[in-house]
Every structure is written in C-alpha cells, then in structure tokens.
Coordinates of C-alpha atoms and ligand atoms in Angstrom, one line a residue:
M1 CA 0.0 0.0 0.0
A2 CA 1.3 3.5 -0.8
I3 CA 2.8 5.3 2.1
T4 CA 1.1 8.6 3.2
R5 CA 2.3 11.6 5.1
D6 CA 0.3 10.6 8.1
D7 CA 2.0 7.2 8.1
V8 CA 5.4 9.0 8.2
L9 CA 4.3 11.3 11.0
K10 CA 3.2 8.2 13.0
V11 CA 6.6 6.6 12.5
L12 CA 8.4 9.8 13.4
S13 CA 6.3 10.0 16.6
T14 CA 8.4 7.0 17.9
V15 CA 11.5 9.2 17.8
T16 CA 12.1 11.4 20.8
V17 CA 14.3 14.5 20.9
D18 CA 14.9 14.9 24.7
A19 CA 15.1 13.2 28.0
A20 CA 11.5 14.2 28.7
G21 CA 10.4 12.0 25.8
T22 CA 9.1 14.8 23.5
T23 CA 8.5 13.3 20.1
L24 CA 9.8 14.7 16.9
P25 CA 6.4 15.9 15.6
A26 CA 5.5 17.3 19.0
S27 CA 8.8 19.2 19.2
G28 CA 7.6 21.6 16.5
R29 CA 10.9 21.0 14.7
L30 CA 9.6 19.0 11.8
S31 CA 9.4 20.9 8.6
Q32 CA 7.8 20.0 5.3
V33 CA 7.2 16.3 5.4
V34 CA 6.8 15.3 1.7
V35 CA 6.0 11.9 0.3
D36 CA 6.4 11.5 -3.5
P37 CA 4.4 9.1 -5.6
T38 CA 7.3 6.6 -5.7
G39 CA 7.4 6.3 -1.9
R40 CA 10.4 8.6 -1.3
V41 CA 10.1 10.6 1.8
M42 CA 11.6 14.0 2.5
F43 CA 11.7 16.0 5.7
S44 CA 13.8 18.5 7.6
I45 CA 14.5 18.9 11.3
L46 CA 14.8 22.6 12.3
I47 CA 17.7 23.3 14.7
D48 CA 19.9 26.1 15.8
P49 CA 23.4 25.6 14.4
S50 CA 24.8 25.0 17.9
E51 CA 22.5 22.0 18.2
A52 CA 23.8 20.2 15.1
E53 CA 25.9 17.6 17.0
R54 CA 23.1 16.7 19.4
F55 CA 20.5 16.4 16.6
E56 CA 22.6 14.3 14.1
P57 CA 21.9 11.0 16.0
I58 CA 18.2 12.0 16.2
R59 CA 18.1 12.7 12.5
R60 CA 19.7 9.3 11.8
R61 CA 17.2 7.6 14.1
A62 CA 14.3 9.3 12.3
E63 CA 15.7 8.5 8.9
G64 CA 16.2 4.8 9.9
A65 CA 12.7 4.5 11.3
V66 CA 11.1 5.9 8.2
L67 CA 13.3 3.8 5.9
A68 CA 12.3 0.7 7.7
T69 CA 8.6 1.4 7.1
A70 CA 6.8 -0.7 4.4
G71 CA 6.2 1.2 1.2
V72 CA 9.1 3.7 1.7
S73 CA 11.6 3.5 -1.1
G74 CA 14.0 6.2 0.1
V75 CA 14.5 8.9 2.7
F76 CA 15.9 12.4 2.3
A77 CA 16.2 13.8 5.9
S78 CA 18.2 16.8 6.9
L79 CA 19.0 19.2 9.6
T80 CA 18.3 22.8 8.7
S81 CA 19.1 25.9 10.6
E82 CA 17.6 28.7 8.6
R83 CA 15.9 29.9 11.7
G84 CA 16.3 29.4 15.5
P85 CA 14.2 26.6 16.9
N86 CA 12.5 29.0 19.3
H87 CA 11.4 31.4 16.6
P88 CA 7.7 32.2 16.9
A89 CA 7.2 31.7 13.1
Q90 CA 8.1 28.0 13.4
G91 CA 6.8 26.0 10.4
A92 CA 6.8 28.9 8.0
A93 CA 9.0 29.2 5.0
P94 CA 12.0 31.5 5.4
Q95 CA 11.4 35.0 4.5
P96 CA 13.5 37.1 2.2
P97 CA 14.6 40.5 3.5
A98 CA 11.8 43.1 3.3
P99 CA 11.9 45.1 0.0
G100 CA 13.9 48.2 0.3
R101 CA 15.7 47.0 3.4
P102 CA 19.2 45.7 2.8
A103 CA 19.9 42.0 3.6
A104 CA 21.8 41.3 6.8
P105 CA 25.5 41.2 6.0
P106 CA 27.0 37.7 5.9
P107 CA 28.7 36.7 9.1
P108 CA 32.4 36.0 9.1
R109 CA 33.5 32.9 7.4
T110 CA 33.8 29.9 9.8
G111 CA 35.7 27.4 7.7
P112 CA 35.9 26.2 4.1
A113 CA 32.6 26.4 2.4
L114 CA 32.8 23.0 0.8
P115 CA 36.0 21.0 1.3
G116 CA 37.9 20.4 -1.9
V117 CA 35.9 22.8 -4.0
R118 CA 37.6 26.1 -4.8
H119 CA 34.8 28.0 -6.2
I120 CA 31.0 27.6 -6.5
V121 CA 29.4 29.8 -9.2
A122 CA 25.7 30.2 -9.9
V123 CA 24.4 30.5 -13.4
A124 CA 21.1 32.4 -13.1
S125 CA 18.5 34.1 -15.1
G126 CA 15.7 36.5 -14.3
K127 CA 13.2 34.3 -16.1
G128 CA 12.9 30.9 -17.8
G129 CA 13.6 30.0 -21.4
V130 CA 16.6 32.4 -22.0
G131 CA 19.0 29.4 -22.4
K132 CA 20.4 29.4 -18.8
S133 CA 20.8 25.6 -18.6
T134 CA 22.3 25.3 -22.1
T135 CA 24.7 28.1 -21.2
A136 CA 25.6 26.5 -17.8
C137 CA 26.3 23.1 -19.4
N138 CA 28.5 24.5 -22.2
L139 CA 30.3 26.8 -19.9
A140 CA 31.1 23.9 -17.5
L141 CA 32.4 22.0 -20.5
A142 CA 34.4 25.0 -21.7
L143 CA 36.0 25.4 -18.3
S144 CA 36.9 21.8 -18.3
A145 CA 38.5 22.2 -21.7
Q146 CA 40.7 24.8 -20.1
G147 CA 42.1 22.0 -17.9
L148 CA 40.1 22.9 -14.8
K149 CA 38.4 20.2 -12.6
V150 CA 34.7 21.0 -13.0
G151 CA 31.4 19.9 -11.5
L152 CA 27.9 20.8 -12.5
L153 CA 25.1 20.9 -10.1
D154 CA 21.6 21.2 -11.5
A155 CA 19.6 23.0 -8.9
D156 CA 16.7 24.0 -11.2
I157 CA 13.9 22.6 -9.1
Y158 CA 11.3 23.9 -11.6
G159 CA 12.8 22.0 -14.6
P160 CA 16.0 20.1 -14.1
S161 CA 17.3 19.8 -17.6
V162 CA 21.0 18.8 -17.1
P163 CA 20.3 15.0 -17.3
K164 CA 18.8 15.6 -20.8
L165 CA 21.5 18.0 -21.9
F166 CA 24.2 15.6 -20.9
G167 CA 22.2 12.5 -22.1
L168 CA 22.4 11.0 -18.6
S169 CA 19.8 8.8 -16.9
G170 CA 19.6 6.5 -13.9
K171 CA 20.2 7.1 -10.3
P172 CA 23.5 8.1 -8.6
K173 CA 25.2 5.3 -6.7
V174 CA 25.3 5.5 -2.9
I175 CA 28.9 5.2 -1.9
E176 CA 28.4 5.1 1.8
E177 CA 25.8 6.3 4.2
R178 CA 24.8 9.8 3.2
L179 CA 27.3 10.0 0.4
L180 CA 26.3 9.8 -3.3
A181 CA 28.7 9.4 -6.2
P182 CA 28.1 12.1 -8.8
M183 CA 27.3 11.0 -12.3
E184 CA 29.9 11.7 -15.0
G185 CA 29.3 13.2 -18.4
Y186 CA 32.0 14.3 -20.9
G187 CA 34.6 14.4 -18.1
I188 CA 32.5 16.5 -15.8
K189 CA 31.0 15.4 -12.5
V190 CA 27.2 16.0 -12.6
M191 CA 24.5 16.0 -10.0
S192 CA 20.9 17.0 -10.7
I193 CA 17.8 17.2 -8.6
G194 CA 16.3 15.4 -11.6
F195 CA 18.3 12.2 -10.7
L196 CA 16.9 12.2 -7.2
I197 CA 13.2 13.1 -7.3
E198 CA 10.2 13.3 -9.6
A199 CA 9.9 16.8 -11.2
E200 CA 6.4 17.3 -9.8
T201 CA 7.6 16.7 -6.2
A202 CA 10.2 19.5 -6.4
M203 CA 7.6 21.9 -7.8
I204 CA 5.6 21.8 -4.6
W205 CA 8.6 22.3 -2.3
R206 CA 8.7 25.4 -0.3
G207 CA 11.8 27.3 0.9
P208 CA 13.1 25.0 3.6
M209 CA 12.9 21.9 1.5
V210 CA 14.5 23.4 -1.5
Q211 CA 17.3 24.7 0.7
S212 CA 17.9 21.4 2.4
A213 CA 17.9 19.5 -0.9
I214 CA 20.5 21.9 -2.3
T215 CA 22.6 21.7 0.8
Q216 CA 22.5 17.9 0.5
M217 CA 23.5 18.0 -3.1
L218 CA 26.4 20.2 -2.2
R219 CA 27.6 18.4 0.9
E220 CA 26.5 14.8 0.5
V221 CA 27.9 14.2 -3.0
A222 CA 31.4 13.0 -3.4
W223 CA 32.5 16.0 -5.5
G224 CA 36.2 15.4 -4.8
D225 CA 38.6 18.1 -5.6
L226 CA 37.1 20.7 -8.0
D227 CA 38.4 24.0 -9.2
I228 CA 34.8 25.1 -9.9
L229 CA 31.3 23.8 -9.3
V230 CA 28.8 25.4 -11.7
V231 CA 25.3 25.6 -10.3
D232 CA 22.4 25.8 -12.7
M233 CA 20.0 27.8 -10.6
P234 CA 16.2 27.9 -10.9
P235 CA 15.1 30.8 -13.1
G236 CA 13.6 33.9 -11.6
T237 CA 14.1 36.0 -8.5
G238 CA 11.5 34.8 -6.1
D239 CA 11.8 33.5 -2.6
A240 CA 13.1 30.1 -3.6
Q241 CA 15.9 31.6 -5.6
L242 CA 16.8 34.1 -2.9
T243 CA 16.9 31.4 -0.3
M244 CA 19.2 29.4 -2.5
A245 CA 21.5 32.3 -3.2
Q246 CA 21.7 32.8 0.6
A247 CA 22.2 29.2 1.5
T248 CA 24.8 28.3 -1.1
P249 CA 28.4 29.3 -0.4
L250 CA 28.8 31.1 -3.8
S251 CA 32.0 32.7 -5.0
G252 CA 29.9 34.6 -7.5
A253 CA 27.0 34.6 -10.0
V254 CA 26.6 34.8 -13.8
I255 CA 23.4 36.2 -15.2
V256 CA 22.1 34.9 -18.6
S257 CA 19.8 37.1 -20.5
T258 CA 18.5 37.5 -24.1
P259 CA 18.8 41.0 -25.6
Q260 CA 15.0 41.8 -25.3
D261 CA 14.0 44.7 -23.1
L262 CA 11.8 42.5 -21.0
A263 CA 14.4 39.9 -20.4
L264 CA 16.8 42.6 -19.4
I265 CA 14.4 43.9 -16.7
D266 CA 14.4 40.4 -15.3
A267 CA 18.2 40.2 -15.6
R268 CA 18.4 43.5 -13.6
R269 CA 16.3 41.9 -10.9
G270 CA 18.7 39.0 -10.8
V271 CA 21.7 41.3 -10.3
T272 CA 19.8 43.1 -7.5
M273 CA 18.9 39.7 -5.8
F274 CA 22.6 38.6 -5.7
R275 CA 23.7 42.0 -4.5
K276 CA 21.2 41.8 -1.7
V277 CA 22.9 38.7 -0.4
S278 CA 26.4 40.0 -1.1
V279 CA 27.2 37.6 -3.9
P280 CA 29.6 39.2 -6.4
I281 CA 28.3 39.3 -10.0
L282 CA 31.0 37.8 -12.2
G283 CA 29.3 38.9 -15.4
V284 CA 26.3 39.1 -17.7
I285 CA 26.0 36.9 -20.8
E286 CA 23.8 37.8 -23.8
N287 CA 22.3 34.6 -25.2
M288 CA 20.5 34.2 -28.5
A289 CA 22.2 37.5 -29.5
T290 CA 22.5 37.2 -33.3
F291 CA 21.0 34.8 -35.8
V292 CA 23.4 33.9 -38.6
C293 CA 21.5 32.3 -41.5
P294 CA 23.0 28.8 -42.1
N295 CA 22.3 29.2 -45.8
C296 CA 23.4 32.7 -46.7
G297 CA 25.4 33.7 -43.7
H298 CA 23.4 36.9 -43.2
A299 CA 23.3 38.1 -39.5
S300 CA 20.0 39.2 -38.1
H301 CA 19.4 40.6 -34.6
I302 CA 16.1 38.9 -33.9
F303 CA 15.8 40.1 -30.3
G304 CA 17.7 43.4 -30.8
H305 CA 21.3 43.5 -30.1
G306 CA 23.8 44.8 -27.5
G307 CA 21.1 45.3 -24.8
A308 CA 22.8 43.0 -22.3
R309 CA 26.1 44.7 -22.9
D310 CA 24.6 48.1 -22.3
E311 CA 22.7 46.8 -19.3
A312 CA 25.9 45.3 -17.8
A313 CA 27.6 48.7 -18.2
R314 CA 24.7 50.5 -16.5
L315 CA 24.7 48.0 -13.6
E316 CA 28.5 48.3 -13.4
V317 CA 29.0 44.5 -13.8
P318 CA 31.3 42.8 -16.3
F319 CA 30.0 41.7 -19.7
L320 CA 31.2 38.3 -20.5
G321 CA 30.1 37.9 -24.1
E322 CA 27.4 37.1 -26.7
I323 CA 26.2 33.7 -27.7
P324 CA 24.5 33.5 -31.1
L325 CA 21.1 32.0 -31.7
N326 CA 22.3 28.9 -33.5
M327 CA 20.6 25.8 -34.7
T328 CA 23.6 23.6 -33.8
I329 CA 23.5 24.8 -30.2
R330 CA 19.8 23.9 -30.0
E331 CA 20.0 20.6 -31.8
S332 CA 23.1 19.3 -30.0
S333 CA 21.7 20.3 -26.6
D334 CA 18.4 18.7 -27.2
A335 CA 20.2 15.5 -28.4
G336 CA 22.2 15.3 -25.1
R337 CA 25.4 16.1 -26.9
P338 CA 26.4 19.6 -25.9
V339 CA 28.2 21.5 -28.6
V340 CA 31.4 22.2 -26.6
A341 CA 31.8 18.5 -25.9
V342 CA 31.1 17.2 -29.5
D343 CA 32.7 20.0 -31.5
P344 CA 35.2 21.6 -29.2
D345 CA 37.1 23.4 -31.9
G346 CA 34.0 24.6 -33.8
P347 CA 32.8 28.2 -33.9
Q348 CA 30.1 27.8 -31.3
A349 CA 32.4 26.1 -28.8
R350 CA 34.9 29.0 -29.3
V351 CA 32.3 31.5 -28.1
Y352 CA 31.7 29.5 -24.9
R353 CA 35.4 29.0 -24.4
D354 CA 36.1 32.7 -24.6
I355 CA 33.3 33.4 -22.1
A356 CA 34.7 30.7 -19.8
A357 CA 38.2 32.2 -20.0
K358 CA 36.8 35.6 -19.0
L359 CA 34.7 34.1 -16.2
W360 CA 37.6 32.2 -14.8
A361 CA 39.8 35.4 -15.0
N362 CA 37.1 37.4 -13.1
L363 CA 36.8 34.5 -10.6
S364 CA 40.4 34.3 -9.9
G365 CA 40.2 37.8 -8.7
A366 CA 37.1 37.1 -6.5
P367 CA 37.3 36.0 -2.9
V368 CA 37.3 32.2 -2.3
A369 CA 33.8 30.7 -1.7
R370 CA 32.2 32.3 1.3
A371 CA 30.5 30.4 4.1
A372 CA 26.8 30.4 3.6
P373 CA 25.3 33.3 5.5
R374 CA 22.5 32.5 7.9
I375 CA 19.1 33.7 6.9
V376 CA 17.9 36.4 9.2
F377 CA 14.2 36.7 10.0
E378 CA 12.7 40.1 10.5
S379 CA 9.7 40.4 12.7
Ligands
ADP401 P1 16.4 27.9 -19.6 O1 17.4 27.0 -18.8 O2 16.8 29.4 -19.5 O3 15.0 27.6 -19.4 P2 17.3 26.3 -21.8 O4 18.8 26.2 -21.7 O5 16.5 25.1 -21.4 O6 16.7 27.6 -21.1 O7 17.0 26.7 -23.3 C1 15.7 26.8 -23.9 C2 15.7 26.3 -25.3 O8 16.5 27.2 -26.1 C3 16.3 25.0 -25.5 O9 15.6 24.3 -26.6 C4 17.7 25.3 -26.0 O10 18.3 24.2 -26.8 C5 17.6 26.5 -26.7 N1 18.7 27.4 -26.8 C6 19.4 27.9 -25.7 N2 20.4 28.7 -26.1 C7 20.4 28.7 -27.4 C8 21.2 29.3 -28.5 N3 22.2 30.1 -28.2 N4 20.9 29.0 -29.7 C9 19.8 28.2 -30.1 N5 19.1 27.6 -29.2 C10 19.3 27.9 -27.9

C-alpha cells in the first residue's frame, strides 16, 4: 500500500528528541514532510546551528525509522538551521529580506565552504527560457576544456534539464551512508535534482525543503577536488531563488539574458537579488544574440542587439560575451550532446570557451567561496 504523510508522522512520533520524551512531531521541529508518488520521503528537522551535534543522532534515528517502514523507497532527511528553533514563526517558509531594506550582512567565514571545492558559481536568469541551462552546461564543459576540474550541479527545481542536456539517466550510486557518487558526463561530475526526485515533487517544495535538498546535493555528494562547481539555478528572482542564493556558499554569479528589453528587466532583478545577499556578479551573458542564417550567412538581430552589454555597463557589472542563436547549439543540446563536448574546436564552442576564460579570470580575482550566510528573520 502507498505510504502517506500521516504514516510518516506516525513513525516519526516514535522518535524522541529529549530526556522528557518529547516526540519529533510534537517538538515543532519537523518541517515540510513530503512523500512523493514513488514512496520517497523528505523532511527537515529545524535546529539552531549550535545543536547540530546533538541532533545528528536524532536525524539518523528518524531516517532509519522511516526507511524501515513498508512502502518507503528512500528517505531524504536533513537538519536545517535557517531559523532558530524557538522562533515564533516556526513552520513557516524562510522570508526574504523586506523590500527596500538591505539584507543582513553575511557573518564572518567559519571554515571552508565546501571541502575540496575552490569556487562555487551560480548561473542564473531572471526568467525561464533564456538558455540558462544550455549556457551552464556548455560553460562547464568549456571550463573543463581549459584544464580545470569541473562539477555541474543542476539545482533547477522547476525544470531540471541537465540530465537531458548531458544525455544521462539512472540514479546516482550510494557510496556510503549519506554520500552519493556524482554521475559523469564528458569528463565532468554531474548531479541533478532530476536524478533524485520526480519533477512534480520538487515543484511543490517550499523554501526550507529546497534549501535542504540543495545543501544535501552540495555536501552529500562526493565531488572530490574541484576548481569550480557550476550551479544551474532555478530561473527567476522569487523566494526560492533568494533562499538558495543565501544558502549556497557562492563565489559569484553569472546572469544569462536575451537582448530583449523584458528579459533585461528580469536580468536586472537577478543582479539586484545577488547583490542583496552580497554575492559578487561575475558577469552578464547575452544569449541568442545574433542569428546567422546557415544558408546565406546573413546576420539578423532577432531580439535586438547589445542590450545586455549596455545593461551590464549600466549596472556596473562585467559583460562576458554574446552567444549567437544557433541551430547547432539547440540541436546538440536537445540531443544530449552539448556543442562544446562534441565539436570543441567549432565556432560555437569557441564562443563558450572565450566566455569561460573571462569568467575564470574574473573569478580568480574574486574571494574564495564564502561560508553560507544565515538567513535572518525580520519580525
Ligand atoms: P532555460 O534554462 O533558461 O529555461 P534552456 O537552456 O533550457 O533555457 O534553453 C531553452 C531552449 O533554447 C532549448 O531548446 C535550448 O536548446 C535553446 N537554446 C538555448 N540557447 C540557445 C542558443 N544560443 N541558440 C539556439 N538555441 C538555444
């Protein structure tokens, strides 16, 4: 019989959190218990960071108890500390800073953001469909072609497309308890939320679940030593994106936009969002900039031209380059054979390689990955 959320809560009520015998559901620390149609269960336990050591055995007990329940095919349990356990708004999603008020400054770094990973860089866009995932994949491959050790984390909960772009399917292997092996594609380590859960499940997640899933994909995947981990962010600048930008120890962010005015307004929002959480903008990329007719070679500026470059200048952020609207880019991406991997010396790959070189140069001057700032709740 299919497992339900109530079944999970019943099992979790056998787990106590203190000497007085308070059960996990009664403690008010359970957040977002989600069961997907395939029997996978996800939940978070809210803690104050100082309680992490005490709660890790409790988390394991809770996870073990749920895993041992008939009908459960997997468990995704995490400790989250986006808010103190005594906060009155317990159970609510984390709130972004109030509009117009600056975000709280990040606290001092307390240690390496992610052991072995030099830089984590977000590829973001103000809206969907501008080619963010295609750009993230090809940039990751172009960085790898530069001789760097590269990972790609697909955190686009609204439409994880990296498995398709890399032609990868199946589930990542569990190496040991709470450690997954990343998948590999074209010499790059790849992890996608699409390998782990059904797309529909991710769509209904709220802030805390999204954040803990991303944290797990960062910390519970054997990334090994990487020069750069490219993160394909969910499009847009809503609460989920802001939460992720806050929770991920990013060295910087790249914004992908098309030259259209409307897309540029969204790109501007993206820049503002990252600035709010003190993440440096490494640059803006104009995608689908020019259409070169494959038959006659004539260049047309279908969405206008140069808008992103001008916008970058206005916002005082670097402009990384223009990627043409090109049939080969689309066809190769949709076939799971990204253009930089299959035609590394071709004209399209060269565009991505030039952008990757600039990005890496900008990054080398950026501070090493910051520790994730804690989210501050304003009453
Ligand atoms: P997003 O991640 O912003 O939603 P995608 O990367 O999924 O966008 O791209 C949307 C569509 O546009 C895909 O079919 C992709 O192949 C295509 N596309 C992206 N960039 C280009 C480009 N420079 N030239 C042609 N097609 C592109």
